[in-house]
C-alpha positions as a Python dict, from the first residue, in 0.01 Angstrom:
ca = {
    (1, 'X'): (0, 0, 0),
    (2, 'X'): (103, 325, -50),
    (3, 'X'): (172, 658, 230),
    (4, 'X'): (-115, 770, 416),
    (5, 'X'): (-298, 1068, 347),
    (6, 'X'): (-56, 1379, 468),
    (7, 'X'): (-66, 1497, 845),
    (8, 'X'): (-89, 1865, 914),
    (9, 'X'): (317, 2034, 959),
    (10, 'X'): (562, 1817, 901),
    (11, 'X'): (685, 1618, 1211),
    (12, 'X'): (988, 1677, 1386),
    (13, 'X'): (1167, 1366, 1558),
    (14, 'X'): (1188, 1398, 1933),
    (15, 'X'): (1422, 1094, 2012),
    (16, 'X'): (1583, 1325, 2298),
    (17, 'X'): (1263, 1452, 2474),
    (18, 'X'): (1008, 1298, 2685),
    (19, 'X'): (675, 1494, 2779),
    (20, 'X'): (596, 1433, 3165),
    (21, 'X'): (238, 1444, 3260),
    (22, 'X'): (256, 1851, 3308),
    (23, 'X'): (354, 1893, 2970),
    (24, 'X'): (84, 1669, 2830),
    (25, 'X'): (-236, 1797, 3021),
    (26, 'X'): (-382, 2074, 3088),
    (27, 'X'): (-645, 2172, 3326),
    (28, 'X'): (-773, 2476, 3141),
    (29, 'X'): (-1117, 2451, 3152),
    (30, 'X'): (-1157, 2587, 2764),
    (31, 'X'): (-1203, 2256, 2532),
    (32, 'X'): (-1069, 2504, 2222),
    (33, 'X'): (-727, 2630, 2425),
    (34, 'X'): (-715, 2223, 2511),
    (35, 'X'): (-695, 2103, 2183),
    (36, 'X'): (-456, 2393, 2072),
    (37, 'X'): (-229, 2210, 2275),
    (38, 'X'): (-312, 1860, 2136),
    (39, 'X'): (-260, 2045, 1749),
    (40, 'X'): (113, 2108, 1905),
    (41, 'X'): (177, 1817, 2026),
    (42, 'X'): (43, 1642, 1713),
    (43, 'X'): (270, 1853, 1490),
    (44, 'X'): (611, 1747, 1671),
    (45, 'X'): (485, 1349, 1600),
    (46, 'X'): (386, 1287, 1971),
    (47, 'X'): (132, 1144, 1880),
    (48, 'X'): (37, 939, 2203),
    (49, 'X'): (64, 1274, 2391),
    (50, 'X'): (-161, 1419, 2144),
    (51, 'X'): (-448, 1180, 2164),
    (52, 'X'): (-443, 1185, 2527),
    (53, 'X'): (-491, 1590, 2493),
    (54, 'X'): (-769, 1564, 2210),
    (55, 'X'): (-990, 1279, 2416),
    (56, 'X'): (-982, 1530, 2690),
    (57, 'X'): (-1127, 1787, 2503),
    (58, 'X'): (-1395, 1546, 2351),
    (59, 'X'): (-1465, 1436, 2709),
    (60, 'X'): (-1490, 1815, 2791),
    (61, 'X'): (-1754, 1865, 2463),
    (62, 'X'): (-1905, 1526, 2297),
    (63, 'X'): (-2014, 1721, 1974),
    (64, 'X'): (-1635, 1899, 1894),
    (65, 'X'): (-1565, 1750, 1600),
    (66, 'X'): (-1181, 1840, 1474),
    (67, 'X'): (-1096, 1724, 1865),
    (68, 'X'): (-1220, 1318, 1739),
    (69, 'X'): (-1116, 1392, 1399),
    (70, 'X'): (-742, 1446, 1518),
    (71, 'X'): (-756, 1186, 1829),
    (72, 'X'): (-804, 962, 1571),
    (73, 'X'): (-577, 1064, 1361),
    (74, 'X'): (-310, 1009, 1695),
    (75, 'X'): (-461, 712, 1742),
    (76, 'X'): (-370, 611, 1410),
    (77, 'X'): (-27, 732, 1419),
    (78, 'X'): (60, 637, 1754),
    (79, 'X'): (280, 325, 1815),
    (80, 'X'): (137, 79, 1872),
    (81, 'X'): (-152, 154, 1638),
    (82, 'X'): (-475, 187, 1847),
    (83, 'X'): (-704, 54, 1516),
    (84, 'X'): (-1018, -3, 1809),
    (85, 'X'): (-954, 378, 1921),
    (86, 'X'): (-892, 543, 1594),
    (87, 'X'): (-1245, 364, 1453),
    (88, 'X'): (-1429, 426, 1767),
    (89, 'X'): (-1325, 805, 1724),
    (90, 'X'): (-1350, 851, 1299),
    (91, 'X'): (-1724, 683, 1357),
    (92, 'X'): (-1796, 1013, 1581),
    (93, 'X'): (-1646, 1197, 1333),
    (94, 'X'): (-1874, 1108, 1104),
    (95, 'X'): (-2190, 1085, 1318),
    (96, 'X'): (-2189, 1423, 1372),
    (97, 'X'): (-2109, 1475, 990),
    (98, 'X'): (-2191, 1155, 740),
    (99, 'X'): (-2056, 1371, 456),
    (100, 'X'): (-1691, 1432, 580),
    (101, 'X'): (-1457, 1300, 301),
    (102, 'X'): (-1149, 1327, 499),
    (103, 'X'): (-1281, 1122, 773),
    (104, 'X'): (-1431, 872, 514),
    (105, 'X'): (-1077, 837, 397),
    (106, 'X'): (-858, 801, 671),
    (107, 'X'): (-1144, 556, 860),
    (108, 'X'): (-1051, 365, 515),
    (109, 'X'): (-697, 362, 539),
    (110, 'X'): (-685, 269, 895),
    (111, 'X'): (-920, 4, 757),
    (112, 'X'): (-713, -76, 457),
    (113, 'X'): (-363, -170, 707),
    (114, 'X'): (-592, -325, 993),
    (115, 'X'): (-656, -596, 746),
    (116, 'X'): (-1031, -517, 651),
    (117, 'X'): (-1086, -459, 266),
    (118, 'X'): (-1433, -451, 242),
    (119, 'X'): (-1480, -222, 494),
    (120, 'X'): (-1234, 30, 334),
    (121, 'X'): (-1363, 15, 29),
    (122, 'X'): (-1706, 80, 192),
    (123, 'X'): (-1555, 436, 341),
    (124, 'X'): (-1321, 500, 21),
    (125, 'X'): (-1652, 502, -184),
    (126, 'X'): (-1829, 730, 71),
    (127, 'X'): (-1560, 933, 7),
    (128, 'X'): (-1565, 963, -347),
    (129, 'X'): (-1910, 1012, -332),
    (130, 'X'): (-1849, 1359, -170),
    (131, 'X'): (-1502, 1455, -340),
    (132, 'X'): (-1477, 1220, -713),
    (133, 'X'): (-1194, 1427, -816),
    (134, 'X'): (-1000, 1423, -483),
    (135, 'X'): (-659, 1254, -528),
    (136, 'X'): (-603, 1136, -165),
    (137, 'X'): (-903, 958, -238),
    (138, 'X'): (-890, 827, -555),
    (139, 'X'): (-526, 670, -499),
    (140, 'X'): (-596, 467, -136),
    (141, 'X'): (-925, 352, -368),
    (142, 'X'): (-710, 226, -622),
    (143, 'X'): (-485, 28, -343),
    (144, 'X'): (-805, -89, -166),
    (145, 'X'): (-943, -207, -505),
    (146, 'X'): (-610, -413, -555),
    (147, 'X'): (-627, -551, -199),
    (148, 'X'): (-981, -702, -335),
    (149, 'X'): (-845, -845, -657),
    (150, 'X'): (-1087, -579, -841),
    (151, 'X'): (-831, -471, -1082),
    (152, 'X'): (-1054, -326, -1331),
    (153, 'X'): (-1160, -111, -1092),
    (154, 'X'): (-826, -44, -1008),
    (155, 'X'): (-752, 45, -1380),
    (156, 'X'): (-1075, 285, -1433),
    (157, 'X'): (-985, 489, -1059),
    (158, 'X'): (-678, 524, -1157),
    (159, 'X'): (-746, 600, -1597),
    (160, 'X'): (-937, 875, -1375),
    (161, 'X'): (-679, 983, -1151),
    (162, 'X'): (-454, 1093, -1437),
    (163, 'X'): (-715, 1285, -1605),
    (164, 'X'): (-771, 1464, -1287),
    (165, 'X'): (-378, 1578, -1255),
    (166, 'X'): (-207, 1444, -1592),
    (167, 'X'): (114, 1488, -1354),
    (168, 'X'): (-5, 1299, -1085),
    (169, 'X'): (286, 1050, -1047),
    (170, 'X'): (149, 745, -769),
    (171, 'X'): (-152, 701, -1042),
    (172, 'X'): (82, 642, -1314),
    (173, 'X'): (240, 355, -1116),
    (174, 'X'): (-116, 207, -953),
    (175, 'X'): (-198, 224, -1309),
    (176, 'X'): (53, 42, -1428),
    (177, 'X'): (51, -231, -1123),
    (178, 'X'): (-345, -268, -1199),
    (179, 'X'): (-277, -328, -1575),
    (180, 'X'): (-6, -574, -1493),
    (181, 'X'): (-262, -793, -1259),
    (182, 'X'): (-473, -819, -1550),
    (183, 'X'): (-154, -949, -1779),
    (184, 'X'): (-207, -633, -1996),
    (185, 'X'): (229, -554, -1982),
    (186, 'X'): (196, -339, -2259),
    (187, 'X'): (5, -119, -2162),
    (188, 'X'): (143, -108, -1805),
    (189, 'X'): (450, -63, -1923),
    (190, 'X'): (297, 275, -2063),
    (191, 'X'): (199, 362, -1765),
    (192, 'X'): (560, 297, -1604),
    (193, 'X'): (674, 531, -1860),
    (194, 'X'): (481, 823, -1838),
    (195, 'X'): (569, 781, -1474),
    (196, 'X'): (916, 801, -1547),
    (197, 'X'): (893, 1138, -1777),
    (198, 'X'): (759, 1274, -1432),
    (199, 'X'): (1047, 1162, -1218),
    (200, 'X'): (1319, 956, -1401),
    (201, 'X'): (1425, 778, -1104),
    (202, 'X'): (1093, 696, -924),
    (203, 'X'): (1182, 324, -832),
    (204, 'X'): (843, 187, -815),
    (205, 'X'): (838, 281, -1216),
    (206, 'X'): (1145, 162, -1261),
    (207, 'X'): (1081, -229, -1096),
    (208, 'X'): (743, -211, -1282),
    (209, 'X'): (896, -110, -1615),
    (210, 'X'): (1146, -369, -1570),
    (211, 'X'): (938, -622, -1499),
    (212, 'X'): (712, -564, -1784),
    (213, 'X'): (1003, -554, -1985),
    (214, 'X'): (1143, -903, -1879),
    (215, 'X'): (757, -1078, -1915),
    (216, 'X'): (751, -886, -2265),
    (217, 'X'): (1124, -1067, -2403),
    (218, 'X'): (1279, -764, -2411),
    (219, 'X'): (1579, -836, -2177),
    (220, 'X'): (1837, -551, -2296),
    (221, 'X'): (1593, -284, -2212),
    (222, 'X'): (1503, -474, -1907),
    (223, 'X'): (1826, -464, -1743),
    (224, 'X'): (1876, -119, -1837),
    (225, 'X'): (1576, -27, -1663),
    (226, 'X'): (1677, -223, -1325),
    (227, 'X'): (2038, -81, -1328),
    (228, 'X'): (1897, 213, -1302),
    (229, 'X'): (1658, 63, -993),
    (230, 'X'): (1963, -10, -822),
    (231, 'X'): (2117, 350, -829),
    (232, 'X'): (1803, 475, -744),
    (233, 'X'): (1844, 270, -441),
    (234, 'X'): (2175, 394, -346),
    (235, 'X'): (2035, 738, -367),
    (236, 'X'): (1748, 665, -91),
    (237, 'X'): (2043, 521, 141),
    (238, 'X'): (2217, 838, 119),
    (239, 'X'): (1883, 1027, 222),
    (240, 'X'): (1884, 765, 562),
    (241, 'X'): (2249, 801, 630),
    (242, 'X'): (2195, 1204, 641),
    (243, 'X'): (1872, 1141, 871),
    (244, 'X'): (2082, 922, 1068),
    (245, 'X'): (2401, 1218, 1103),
    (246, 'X'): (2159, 1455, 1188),
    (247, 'X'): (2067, 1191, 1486),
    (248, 'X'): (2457, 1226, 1563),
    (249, 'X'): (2462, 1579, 1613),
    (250, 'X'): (2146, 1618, 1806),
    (251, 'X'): (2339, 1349, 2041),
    (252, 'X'): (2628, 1525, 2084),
    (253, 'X'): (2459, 1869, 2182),
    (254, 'X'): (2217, 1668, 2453),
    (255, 'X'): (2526, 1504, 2556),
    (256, 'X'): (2766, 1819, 2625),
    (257, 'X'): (2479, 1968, 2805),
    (258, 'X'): (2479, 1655, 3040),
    (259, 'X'): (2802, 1714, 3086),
    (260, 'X'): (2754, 2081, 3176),
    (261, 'X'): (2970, 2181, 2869),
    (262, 'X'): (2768, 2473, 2759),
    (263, 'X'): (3020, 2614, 2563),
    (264, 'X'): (3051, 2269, 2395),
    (265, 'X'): (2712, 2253, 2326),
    (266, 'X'): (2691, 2564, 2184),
    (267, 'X'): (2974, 2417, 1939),
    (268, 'X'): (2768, 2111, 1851),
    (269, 'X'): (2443, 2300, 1779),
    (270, 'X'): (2639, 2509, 1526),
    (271, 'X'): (2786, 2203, 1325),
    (272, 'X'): (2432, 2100, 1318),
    (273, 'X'): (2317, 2449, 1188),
    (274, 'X'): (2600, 2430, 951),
    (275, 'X'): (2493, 2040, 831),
    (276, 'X'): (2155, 2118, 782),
    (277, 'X'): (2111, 2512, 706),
    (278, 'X'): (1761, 2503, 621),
    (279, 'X'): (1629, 2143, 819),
    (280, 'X'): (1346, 2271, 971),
    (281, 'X'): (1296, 1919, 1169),
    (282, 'X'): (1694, 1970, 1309),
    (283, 'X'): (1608, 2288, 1408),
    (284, 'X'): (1288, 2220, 1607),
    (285, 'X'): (1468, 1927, 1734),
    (286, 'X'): (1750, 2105, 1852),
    (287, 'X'): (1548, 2394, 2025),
    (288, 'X'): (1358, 2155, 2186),
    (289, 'X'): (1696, 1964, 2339),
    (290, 'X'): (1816, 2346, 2431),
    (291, 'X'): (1541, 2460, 2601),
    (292, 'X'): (1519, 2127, 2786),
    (293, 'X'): (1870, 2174, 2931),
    (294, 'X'): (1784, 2495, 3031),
    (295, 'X'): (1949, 2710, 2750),
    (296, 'X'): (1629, 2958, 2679),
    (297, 'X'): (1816, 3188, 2500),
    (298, 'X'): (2024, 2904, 2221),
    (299, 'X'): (1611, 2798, 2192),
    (300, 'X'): (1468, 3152, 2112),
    (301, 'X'): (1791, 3186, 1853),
    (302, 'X'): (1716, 2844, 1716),
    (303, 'X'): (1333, 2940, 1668),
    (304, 'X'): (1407, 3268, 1504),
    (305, 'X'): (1688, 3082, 1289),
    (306, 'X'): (1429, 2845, 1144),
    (307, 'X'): (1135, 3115, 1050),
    (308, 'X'): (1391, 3264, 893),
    (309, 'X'): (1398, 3058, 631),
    (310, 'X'): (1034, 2904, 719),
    (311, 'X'): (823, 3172, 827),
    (312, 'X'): (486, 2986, 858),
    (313, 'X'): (596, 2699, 1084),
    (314, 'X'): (319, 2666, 1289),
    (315, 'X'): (560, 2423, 1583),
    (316, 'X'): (776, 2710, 1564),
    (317, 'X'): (568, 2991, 1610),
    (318, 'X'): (399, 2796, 1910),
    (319, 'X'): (706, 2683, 2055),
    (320, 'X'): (932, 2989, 2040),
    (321, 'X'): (602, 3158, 2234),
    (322, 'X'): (601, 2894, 2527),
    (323, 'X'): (1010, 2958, 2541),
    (324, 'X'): (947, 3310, 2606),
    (325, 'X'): (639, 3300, 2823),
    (326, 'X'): (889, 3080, 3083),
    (327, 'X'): (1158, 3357, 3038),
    (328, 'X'): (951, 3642, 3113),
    (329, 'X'): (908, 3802, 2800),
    (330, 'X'): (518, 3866, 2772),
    (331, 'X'): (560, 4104, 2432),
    (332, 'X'): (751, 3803, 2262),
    (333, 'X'): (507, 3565, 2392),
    (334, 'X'): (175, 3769, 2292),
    (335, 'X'): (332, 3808, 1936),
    (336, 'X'): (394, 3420, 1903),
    (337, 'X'): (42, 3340, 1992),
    (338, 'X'): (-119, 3577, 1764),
    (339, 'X'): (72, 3465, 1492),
    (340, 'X'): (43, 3149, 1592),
    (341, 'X'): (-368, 3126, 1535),
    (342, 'X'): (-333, 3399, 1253),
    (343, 'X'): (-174, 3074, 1056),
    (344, 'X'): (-368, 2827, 1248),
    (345, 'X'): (-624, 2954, 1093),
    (346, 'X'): (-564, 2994, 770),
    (347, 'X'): (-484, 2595, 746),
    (348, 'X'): (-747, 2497, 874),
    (349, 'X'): (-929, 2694, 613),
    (350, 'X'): (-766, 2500, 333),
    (351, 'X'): (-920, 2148, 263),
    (352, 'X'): (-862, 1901, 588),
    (353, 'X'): (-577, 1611, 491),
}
């Protein structure tokens, strides 16, 4: 199967930093300012924390809707996956609105890895229903429809996917794996291709071209076409081994701080800045291991460094405010929060992912 629908702001790892129950909860009585704090949370991928935050503020009001919408969404995105939880919660969802395509779709996908293929296709359908030319939709229907053997529907979702966004690259290769299933290699192969004008070294197009290659005797082009699957290979290492150095440096800064080697730390956090200039995951990361040692003002600097170059980060924003609410600075904190639900919400006026 392919990626799940996208999350709101992209995550930020947070191997270095563990919420204690203070962090997590809050006993404002205001169910909205509640699940402003489960929206942060959610956005640094703590997700457990998150859904604890968001089933308070359903407990607080049964009918708030984006509060079961996004505990299920933690739910679903929490490890271990809570499948019973996220259904329980996406069902409320849609009580309170049948016609919500979103929740259709993600109540599908949850379906779709828990094992349950009818009932995914059930909620993918109730989905399209509402939103025929949404892509999100249209491409965890075409997995769903190969999970059920249905690979003529696979083919048609899909024939419609591209007309919808000619560039769309994922329906170029469900395309092609739906025409392979039905032993139709040339035409797959087709679809493999026009994958590959899009991005030359996609490697799902470049197995499935190779594939239909070898079935269809033509073994030059074939191992052409996996050679260049291999390097394309290499090239997705090299992405993990720079996730995996930016792990180093965040351990060395958390480290020298244990150590009570400020200064050292302070020499750390800039190789990091240096590695990864424009990272905005390092730099939340980072902040967050500063202002857990204690070093407010490295955090404020490493806040400001990365709306910089990312001015609408909503963790940031929300973050940098809570850094300078602890250190006293009221106008800084004021500022944060305004511009903090100022973007807020203007996302959540664009369509719900």
């Amino acid at each position: 199967g392919g990626p799940p629908p996208q999350a709101p702001p992209p995550a930020a790892e947070e191997p270095h930093a563990t919420a204690s129950e203070a962090d997590v909860y809050t006993d404002t009585k205001n169910p909205q300012e509640v699940f402003r704090r489960g929206m942060a949370l959610y956005t640094e991928g703590r997700y457990e924390d998150a859904a604890k935050v968001f089933l308070q503020a359903t407990r607080m009001r049964k009918d708030f809707e984006d509060a079961h919408y996004f505990a299920g969404r933690s739910l679903l995105k929490s490890f271990p996956t809570d499948y019973p939880g996220c259904e329980r919660e996406f069902k409320k969802v849609l009580e309170l609105d049948p016609n919500n395509p979103q929740a259709h779709l993600v109540l599908g996908f949850a379906y779709y890895h828990w094992g349950r293929f009818e009932d995914a296709w059930d909620q993918v359908e109730a989905a399209r229903a509402v939103e025929p030319d949404n892509l999100e939709i249209l491409d965890l229907a075409g997995q769903v429809a190969e999970g059920l053997g249905k690979h003529e529907d696979a083919v048609e979702i899909m024939r419609h996917a591209v007309t919808v966004d000619p560039k769309h690259l994922p329906a170029f290769n469900q395309l092609g794996l739906a025409l392979s299933h039905l032993g139709k290699d040339e035409e797959a192969l087709e679809a493999y291709q026009k994958a590959l004008e899009i991005q030359p070294m996609n490697a799902s197009a470049l197995m499935g071209a190779g594939t239909c290659l070898t079935r269809l005797g033509r073994t030059d082009e074939a191992h052409a076409m996996l050679e260049k699957f291999k390097h394309s290979q290499a090239g997705q290492e090299a992405k993990e081994m720079k996730g995996k150095r930016e792990s180093v440096r965040l351990r060395q800064v958390e480290e020298a701080y244990q150590a009570g080697d400020r200064d050292e730390a302070h020499r750390a956090a800039g190789l990091l800045e240096k590695e990864f200039p424009r990272g905005a995951d390092a730099h939340l990361s980072l902040a967050l291991v500063q202002a857990k040692a204690g070093d407010m003002e490295a955090a404020v600097d490493t806040y400001r460094s990365l709306l910089a170059f990312d001015p609408d980060n909503l963790q940031a924003h929300y973050r940098l405010g809570e850094v300078c609410q602890r250190i006293g600075d009221v106008d800084c904190a004021r500022e944060e929060k305004q511009r903090y639900e100022v973007l807020y919400r203007k996302a959540r006026q664009a369509p719900r992912k």
